[in-house]
Every structure is written in structure tokens, then in C-alpha cells.
PDB file of C-alpha atoms in Angstrom:
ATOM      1  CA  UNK A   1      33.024  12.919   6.154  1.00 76.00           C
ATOM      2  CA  UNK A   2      36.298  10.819   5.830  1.00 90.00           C
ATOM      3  CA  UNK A   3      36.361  11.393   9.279  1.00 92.00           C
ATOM      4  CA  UNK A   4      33.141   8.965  10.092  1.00 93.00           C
ATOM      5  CA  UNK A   5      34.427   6.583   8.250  1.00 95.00           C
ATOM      6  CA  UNK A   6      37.743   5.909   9.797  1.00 94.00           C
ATOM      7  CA  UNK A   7      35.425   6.598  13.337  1.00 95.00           C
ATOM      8  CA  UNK A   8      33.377   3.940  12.300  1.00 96.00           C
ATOM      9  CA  UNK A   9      35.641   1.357  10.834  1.00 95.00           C
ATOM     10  CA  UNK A  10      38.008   1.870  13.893  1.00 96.00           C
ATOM     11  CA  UNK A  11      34.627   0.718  16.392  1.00 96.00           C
ATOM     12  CA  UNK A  12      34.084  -2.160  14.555  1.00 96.00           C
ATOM     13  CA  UNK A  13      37.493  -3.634  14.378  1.00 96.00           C
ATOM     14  CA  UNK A  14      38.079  -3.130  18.074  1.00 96.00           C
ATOM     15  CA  UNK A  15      34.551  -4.755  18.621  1.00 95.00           C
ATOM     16  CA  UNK A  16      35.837  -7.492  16.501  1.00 95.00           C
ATOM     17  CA  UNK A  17      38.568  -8.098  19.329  1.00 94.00           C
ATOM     18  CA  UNK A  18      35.984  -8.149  22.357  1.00 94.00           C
ATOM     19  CA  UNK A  19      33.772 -10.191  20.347  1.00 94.00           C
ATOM     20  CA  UNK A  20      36.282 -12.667  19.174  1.00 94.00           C
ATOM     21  CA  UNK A  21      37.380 -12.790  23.127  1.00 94.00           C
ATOM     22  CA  UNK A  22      33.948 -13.975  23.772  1.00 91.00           C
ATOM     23  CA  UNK A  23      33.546 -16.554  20.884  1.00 93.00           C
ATOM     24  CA  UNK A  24      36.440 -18.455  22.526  1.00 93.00           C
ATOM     25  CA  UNK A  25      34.426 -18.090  25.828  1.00 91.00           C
ATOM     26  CA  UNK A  26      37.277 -16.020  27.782  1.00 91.00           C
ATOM     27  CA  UNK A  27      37.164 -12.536  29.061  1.00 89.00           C
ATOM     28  CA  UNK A  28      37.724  -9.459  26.935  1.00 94.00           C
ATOM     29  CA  UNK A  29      40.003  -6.952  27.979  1.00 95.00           C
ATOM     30  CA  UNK A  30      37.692  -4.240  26.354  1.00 95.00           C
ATOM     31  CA  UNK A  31      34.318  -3.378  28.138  1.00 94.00           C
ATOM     32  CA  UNK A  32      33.511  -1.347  24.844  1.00 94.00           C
ATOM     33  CA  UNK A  33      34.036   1.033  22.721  1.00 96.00           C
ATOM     34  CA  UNK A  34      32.784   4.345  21.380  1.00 95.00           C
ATOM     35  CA  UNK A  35      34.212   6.904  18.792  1.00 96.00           C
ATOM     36  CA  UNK A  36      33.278  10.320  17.470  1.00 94.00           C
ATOM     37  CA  UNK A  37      34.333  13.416  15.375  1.00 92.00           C
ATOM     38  CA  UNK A  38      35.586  16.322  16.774  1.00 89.00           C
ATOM     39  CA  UNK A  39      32.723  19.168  16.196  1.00 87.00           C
ATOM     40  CA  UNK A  40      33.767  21.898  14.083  1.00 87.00           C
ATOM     41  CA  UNK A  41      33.284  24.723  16.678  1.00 86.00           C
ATOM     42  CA  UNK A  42      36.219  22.524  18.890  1.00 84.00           C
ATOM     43  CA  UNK A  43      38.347  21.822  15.827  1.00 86.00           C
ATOM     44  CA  UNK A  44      38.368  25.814  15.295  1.00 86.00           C
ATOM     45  CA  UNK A  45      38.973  26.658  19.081  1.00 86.00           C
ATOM     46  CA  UNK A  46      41.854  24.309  19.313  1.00 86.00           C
ATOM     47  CA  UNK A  47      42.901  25.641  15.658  1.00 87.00           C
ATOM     48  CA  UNK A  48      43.216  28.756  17.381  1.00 87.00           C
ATOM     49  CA  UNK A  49      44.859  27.843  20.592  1.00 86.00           C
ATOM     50  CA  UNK A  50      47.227  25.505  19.199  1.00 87.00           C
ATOM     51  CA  UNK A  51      48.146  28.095  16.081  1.00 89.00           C
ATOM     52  CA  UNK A  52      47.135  25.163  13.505  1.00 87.00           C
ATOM     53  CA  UNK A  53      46.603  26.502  10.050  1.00 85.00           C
ATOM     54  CA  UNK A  54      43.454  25.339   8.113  1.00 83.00           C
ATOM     55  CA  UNK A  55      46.574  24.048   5.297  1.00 85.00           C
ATOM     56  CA  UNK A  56      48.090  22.007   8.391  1.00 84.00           C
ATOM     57  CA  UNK A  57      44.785  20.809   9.861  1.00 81.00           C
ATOM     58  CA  UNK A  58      45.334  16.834   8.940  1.00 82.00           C
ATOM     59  CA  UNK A  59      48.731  16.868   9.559  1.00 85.00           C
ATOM     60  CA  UNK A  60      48.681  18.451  13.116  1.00 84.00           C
ATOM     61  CA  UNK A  61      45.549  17.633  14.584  1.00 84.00           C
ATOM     62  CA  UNK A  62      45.623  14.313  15.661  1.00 86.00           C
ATOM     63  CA  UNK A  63      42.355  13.876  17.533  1.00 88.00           C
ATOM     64  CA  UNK A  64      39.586  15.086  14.626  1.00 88.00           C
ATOM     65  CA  UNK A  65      38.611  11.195  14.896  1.00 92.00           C
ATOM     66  CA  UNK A  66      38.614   9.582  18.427  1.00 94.00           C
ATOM     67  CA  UNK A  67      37.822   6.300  19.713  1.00 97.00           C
ATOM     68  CA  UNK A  68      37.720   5.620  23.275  1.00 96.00           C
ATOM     69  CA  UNK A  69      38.673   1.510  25.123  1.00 97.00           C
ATOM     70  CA  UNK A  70      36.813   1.152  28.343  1.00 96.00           C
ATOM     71  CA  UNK A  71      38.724  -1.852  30.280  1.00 96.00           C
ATOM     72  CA  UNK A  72      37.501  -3.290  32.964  1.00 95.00           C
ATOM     73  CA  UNK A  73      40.645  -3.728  34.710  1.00 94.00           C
ATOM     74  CA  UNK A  74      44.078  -1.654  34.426  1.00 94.00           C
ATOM     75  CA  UNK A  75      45.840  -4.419  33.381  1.00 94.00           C
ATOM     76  CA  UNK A  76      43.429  -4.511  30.220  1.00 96.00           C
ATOM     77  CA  UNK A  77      44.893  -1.231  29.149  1.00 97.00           C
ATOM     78  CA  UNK A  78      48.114  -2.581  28.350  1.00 97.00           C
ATOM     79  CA  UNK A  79      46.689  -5.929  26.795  1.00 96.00           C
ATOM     80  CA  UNK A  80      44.319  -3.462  24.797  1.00 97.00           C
ATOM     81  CA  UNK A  81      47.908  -1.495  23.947  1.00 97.00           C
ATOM     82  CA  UNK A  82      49.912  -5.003  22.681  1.00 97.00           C
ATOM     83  CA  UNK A  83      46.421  -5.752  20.197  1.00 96.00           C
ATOM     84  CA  UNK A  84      46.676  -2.354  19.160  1.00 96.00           C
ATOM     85  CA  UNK A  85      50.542  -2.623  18.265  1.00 97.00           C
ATOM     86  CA  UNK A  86      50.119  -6.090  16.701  1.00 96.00           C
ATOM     87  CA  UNK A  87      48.088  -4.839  13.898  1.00 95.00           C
ATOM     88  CA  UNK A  88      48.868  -4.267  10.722  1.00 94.00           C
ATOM     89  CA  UNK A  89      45.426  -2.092   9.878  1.00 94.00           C
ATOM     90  CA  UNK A  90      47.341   0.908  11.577  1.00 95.00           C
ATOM     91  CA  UNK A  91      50.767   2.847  12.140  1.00 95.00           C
ATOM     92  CA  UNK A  92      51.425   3.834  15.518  1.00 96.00           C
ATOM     93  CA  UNK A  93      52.905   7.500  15.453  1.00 95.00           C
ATOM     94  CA  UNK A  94      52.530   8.429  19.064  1.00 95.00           C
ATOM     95  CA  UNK A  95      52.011   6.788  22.361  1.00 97.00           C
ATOM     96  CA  UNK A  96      51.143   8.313  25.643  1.00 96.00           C
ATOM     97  CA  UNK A  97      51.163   6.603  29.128  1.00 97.00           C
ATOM     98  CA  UNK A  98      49.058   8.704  31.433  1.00 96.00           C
ATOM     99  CA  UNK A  99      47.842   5.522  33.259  1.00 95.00           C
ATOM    100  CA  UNK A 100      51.447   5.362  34.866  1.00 93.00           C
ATOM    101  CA  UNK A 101      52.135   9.252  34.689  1.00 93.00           C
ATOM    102  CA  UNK A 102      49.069  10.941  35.424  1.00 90.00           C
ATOM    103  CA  UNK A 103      48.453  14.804  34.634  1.00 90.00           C
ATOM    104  CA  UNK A 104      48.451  17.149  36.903  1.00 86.00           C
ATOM    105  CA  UNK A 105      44.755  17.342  36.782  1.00 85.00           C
ATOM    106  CA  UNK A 106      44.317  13.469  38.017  1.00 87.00           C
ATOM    107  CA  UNK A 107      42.957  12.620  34.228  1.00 90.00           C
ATOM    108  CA  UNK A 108      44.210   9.207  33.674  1.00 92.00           C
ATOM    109  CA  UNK A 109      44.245   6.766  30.070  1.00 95.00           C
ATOM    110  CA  UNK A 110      46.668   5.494  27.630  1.00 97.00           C
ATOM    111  CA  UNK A 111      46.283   7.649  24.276  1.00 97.00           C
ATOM    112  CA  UNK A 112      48.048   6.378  20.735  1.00 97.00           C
ATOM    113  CA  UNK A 113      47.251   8.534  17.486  1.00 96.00           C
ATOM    114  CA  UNK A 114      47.919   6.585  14.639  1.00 96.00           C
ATOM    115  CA  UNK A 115      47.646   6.772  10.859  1.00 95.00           C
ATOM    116  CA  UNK A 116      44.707   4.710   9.407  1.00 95.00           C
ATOM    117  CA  UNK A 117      44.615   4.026   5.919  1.00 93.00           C
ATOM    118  CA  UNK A 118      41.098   4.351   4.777  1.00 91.00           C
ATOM    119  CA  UNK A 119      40.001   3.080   0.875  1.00 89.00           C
ATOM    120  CA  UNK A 120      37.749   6.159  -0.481  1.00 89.00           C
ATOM    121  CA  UNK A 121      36.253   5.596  -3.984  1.00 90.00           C
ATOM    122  CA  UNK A 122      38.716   7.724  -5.651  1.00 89.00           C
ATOM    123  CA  UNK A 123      42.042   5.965  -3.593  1.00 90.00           C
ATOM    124  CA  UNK A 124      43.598   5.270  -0.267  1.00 91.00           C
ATOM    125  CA  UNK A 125      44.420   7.828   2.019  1.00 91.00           C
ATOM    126  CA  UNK A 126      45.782   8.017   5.925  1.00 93.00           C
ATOM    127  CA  UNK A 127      44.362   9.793   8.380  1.00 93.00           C
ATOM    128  CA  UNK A 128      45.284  10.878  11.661  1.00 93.00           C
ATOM    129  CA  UNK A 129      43.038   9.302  14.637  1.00 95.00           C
ATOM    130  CA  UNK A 130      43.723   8.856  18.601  1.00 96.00           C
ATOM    131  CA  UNK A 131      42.328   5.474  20.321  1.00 97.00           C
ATOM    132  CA  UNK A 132      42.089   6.718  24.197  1.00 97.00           C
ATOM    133  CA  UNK A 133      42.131   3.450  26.135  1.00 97.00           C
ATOM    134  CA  UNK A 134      41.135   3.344  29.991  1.00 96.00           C
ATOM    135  CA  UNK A 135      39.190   1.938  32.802  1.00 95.00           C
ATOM    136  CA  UNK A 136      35.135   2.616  33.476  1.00 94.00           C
ATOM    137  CA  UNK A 137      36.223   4.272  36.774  1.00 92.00           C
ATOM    138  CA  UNK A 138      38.848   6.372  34.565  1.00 92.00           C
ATOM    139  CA  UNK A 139      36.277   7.324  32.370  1.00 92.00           C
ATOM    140  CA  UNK A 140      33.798   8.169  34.819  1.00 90.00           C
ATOM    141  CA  UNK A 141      36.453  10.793  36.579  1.00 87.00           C
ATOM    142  CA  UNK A 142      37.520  12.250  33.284  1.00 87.00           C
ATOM    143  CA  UNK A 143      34.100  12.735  32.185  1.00 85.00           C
ATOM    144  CA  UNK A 144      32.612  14.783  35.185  1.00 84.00           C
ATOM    145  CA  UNK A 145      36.378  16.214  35.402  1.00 82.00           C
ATOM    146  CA  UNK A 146      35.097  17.330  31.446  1.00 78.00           C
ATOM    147  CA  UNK A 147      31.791  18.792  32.198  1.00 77.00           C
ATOM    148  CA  UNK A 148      32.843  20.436  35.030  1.00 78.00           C
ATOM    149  CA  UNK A 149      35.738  22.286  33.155  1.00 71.00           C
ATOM    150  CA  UNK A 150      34.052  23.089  30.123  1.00 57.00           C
ATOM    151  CA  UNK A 151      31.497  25.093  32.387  1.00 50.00           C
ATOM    152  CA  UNK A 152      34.395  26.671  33.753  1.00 55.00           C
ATOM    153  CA  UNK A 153      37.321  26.381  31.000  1.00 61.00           C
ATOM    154  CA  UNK A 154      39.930  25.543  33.340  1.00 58.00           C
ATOM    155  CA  UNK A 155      39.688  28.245  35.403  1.00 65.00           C
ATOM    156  CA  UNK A 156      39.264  26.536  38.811  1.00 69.00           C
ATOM    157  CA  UNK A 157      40.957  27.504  42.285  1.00 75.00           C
ATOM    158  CA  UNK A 158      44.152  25.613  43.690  1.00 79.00           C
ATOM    159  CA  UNK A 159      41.591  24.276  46.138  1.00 83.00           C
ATOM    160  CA  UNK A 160      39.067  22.629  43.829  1.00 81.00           C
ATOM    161  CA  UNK A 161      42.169  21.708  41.479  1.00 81.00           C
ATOM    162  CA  UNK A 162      43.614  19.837  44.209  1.00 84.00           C
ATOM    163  CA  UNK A 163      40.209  18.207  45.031  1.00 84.00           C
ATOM    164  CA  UNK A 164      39.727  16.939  41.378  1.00 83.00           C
ATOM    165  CA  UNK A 165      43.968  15.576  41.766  1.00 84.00           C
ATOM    166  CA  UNK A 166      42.831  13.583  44.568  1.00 85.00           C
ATOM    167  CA  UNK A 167      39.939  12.230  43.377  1.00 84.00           C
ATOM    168  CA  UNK A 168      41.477  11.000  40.363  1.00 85.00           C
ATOM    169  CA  UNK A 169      43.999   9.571  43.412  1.00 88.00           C
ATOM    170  CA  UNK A 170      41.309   7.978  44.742  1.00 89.00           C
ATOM    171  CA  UNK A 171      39.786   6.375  41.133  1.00 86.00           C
ATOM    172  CA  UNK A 172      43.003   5.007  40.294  1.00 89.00           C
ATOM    173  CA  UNK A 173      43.289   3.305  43.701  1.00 89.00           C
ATOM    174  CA  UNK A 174      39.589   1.829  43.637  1.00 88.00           C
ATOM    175  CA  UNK A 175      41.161   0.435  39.791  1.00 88.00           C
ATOM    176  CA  UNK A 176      43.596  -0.835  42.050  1.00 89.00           C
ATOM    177  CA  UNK A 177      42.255  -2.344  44.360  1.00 89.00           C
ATOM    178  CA  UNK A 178      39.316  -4.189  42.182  1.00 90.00           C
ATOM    179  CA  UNK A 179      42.335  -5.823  40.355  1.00 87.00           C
ATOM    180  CA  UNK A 180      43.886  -6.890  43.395  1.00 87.00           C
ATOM    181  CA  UNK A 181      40.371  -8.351  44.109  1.00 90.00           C
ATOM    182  CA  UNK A 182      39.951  -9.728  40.599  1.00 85.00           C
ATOM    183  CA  UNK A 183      43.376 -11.952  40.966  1.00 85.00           C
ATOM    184  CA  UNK A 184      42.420 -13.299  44.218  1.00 87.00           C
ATOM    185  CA  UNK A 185      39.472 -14.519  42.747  1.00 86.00           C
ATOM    186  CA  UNK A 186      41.441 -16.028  40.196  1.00 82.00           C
ATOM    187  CA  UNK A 187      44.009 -17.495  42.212  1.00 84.00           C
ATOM    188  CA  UNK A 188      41.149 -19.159  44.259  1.00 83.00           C
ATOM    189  CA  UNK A 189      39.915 -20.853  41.050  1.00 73.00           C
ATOM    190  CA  UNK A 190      43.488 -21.741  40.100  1.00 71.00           C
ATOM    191  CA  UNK A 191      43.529 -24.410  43.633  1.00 67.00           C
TER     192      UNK A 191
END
């Protein structure tokens, strides 16, 4: 249950920011936001896979709470990034650039895990959470990438590997491209 809670209170506060973007009337560099739990059956298969004892579970298991940034531009990510490491609501532990250094796979965001303290009735306690931040076309490769694997759990040829690499190629370039778009519009309304 702790869980939901930090879930939850991490949403809102990262709605906050959009919303406070759009009080002042300028653009927010988050599109929004959504957040979940890890189900039990995938906490106990990566339990397994990663050798995490049950003792060890909060401590090593960084992604039982998950929040996901959709940006509408790359550039966002890294704006998103600076907001998150401004705060004082949350300790950075980790941060991981797959934006610039994609995986093999194609899959491309920015992922930090921090530690968020969270007031429960009987005290305050940290907990472990990862705040994936990345564009809509990101998100739209890494989810199909997603459904397709879990079908197959990862057992795909070289071919169709390959084929999902270059696709996520060809995402990040259409991100690319939409921003180089976005700042000529911009440097049109600058004259």
C-alpha cells in the first residue's frame, strides 16, 4: 500500500509543474503523467531473475513504484530532468540517459530512481521509486516494443531485433525532426 501512496503523491506534484506552466500561460515541458505499482506476479519474476531476496526487496528494487513524463519535445526531457533535480521533495540516487545512449533494443527515455520520503501515520519513511521521462513518440515505440516482447519474452530473431533497433531509429529522428520544426516556428515569431 505505501507503494500507492508515493505513486500517487509523485503524479500530483509533477502535475503541479505542468499546471503551474500553464497558470503563467507558457508551455509545459510535460504532456502528462501517469504512475503505477509494479504487480506482484512481476515483482516475483524479477525477484527471481535478478536474485533479490524478499529481506532486500525495498532496498534493491527500485522500480516497485513508477511514474512515467511524456514530453512533447526532446528537449523537454532534460528541462523535466533540471525540475526534477531542483527539488527538495526527493533524493536522486540514480540517473540514466538512454535518450542520448539508446539500448540495444531502440527503447529510448531518461530514468532517475530516487528516494521519496513519504509521512505514514506511524512516521516517515523513504522509498525507492523510478520517474521514466520521455517523448509521446518514445512512448509509443516502447509500448508496442512491450507488448510485443512480453508475448514473446525477448526471444525474437536478429531480423525482427534489428527491425524494432531501427524503428526506434526512426522515432527518435521523427522527435528530431518535430523539434527542429518546433524552433523554426519559434524563431519566426521571434522577427
Amino acid at each position: 500500500m505505501p507503494y500507492e501512496y508515493v505513486v500517487k503523491e509523485l503524479k500530483e506534484k509533477l502535475r503541479n509543474i505542468r499546471d503551474q506552466y500553464k497558470d503563467k500561460s507558457e508551455t509545459s515541458p510535460i504532456e502528462f503523467v501517469t504512475g503505477r505499482v509494479k504487480p506482484v506476479d512481476s515483482i516475483q519474476e524479477k525477484m527471481v531473475r535478478r536474485n533479490i531476496s524478499e529481506e532486500r526487496l525495498e532496498n534493491d528494487m527500485e522500480d516497485i513504484a513508477g511514474v512515467r513524463v511524456m514530453c512533447p519535445f526532446v528537449e523537454n526531457i532534460y528541462e523535466v530532468v533540471e525540475l526534477i533535480r531542483k527539488r527538495s521533495d526527493m533524493r536522486i540516487i540514480e540517473e540514466r540517459d538512454y535518450v542520448t545512449n539508446a539500448k540495444p533494443s531502440g527503447y529510448r527515455s531518461y530514468h532517475i530512481v530516487i528516494k521519496y520520503p513519504l509521512e505514514l501515520i506511524n512516521g516517515k519513511k523513504e522509498f525507492l521509486a523510478e520517474i521514466q521521462i520521455r517523448t509521446l513518440a518514445m512512448n509509443f515505440w516502447a509500448t508496442l516494443e512491450h507488448s510485443l516482447n512480453y508475448k514473446k519474452n525477448g526471444n525474437f530473431t536478429s531480423d525482427i531485433e534489428l527491425e524494432l533497433e531501427q524503428m526506434g531509429q526512426k522515432v527518435y529522428a521523427l522527435d528530431q525532426e518535430m523539434s527542429s520544426i518546433r524552433n523554426k516556428i519559434l524563431n519566426c515569431k521571434e522577427k
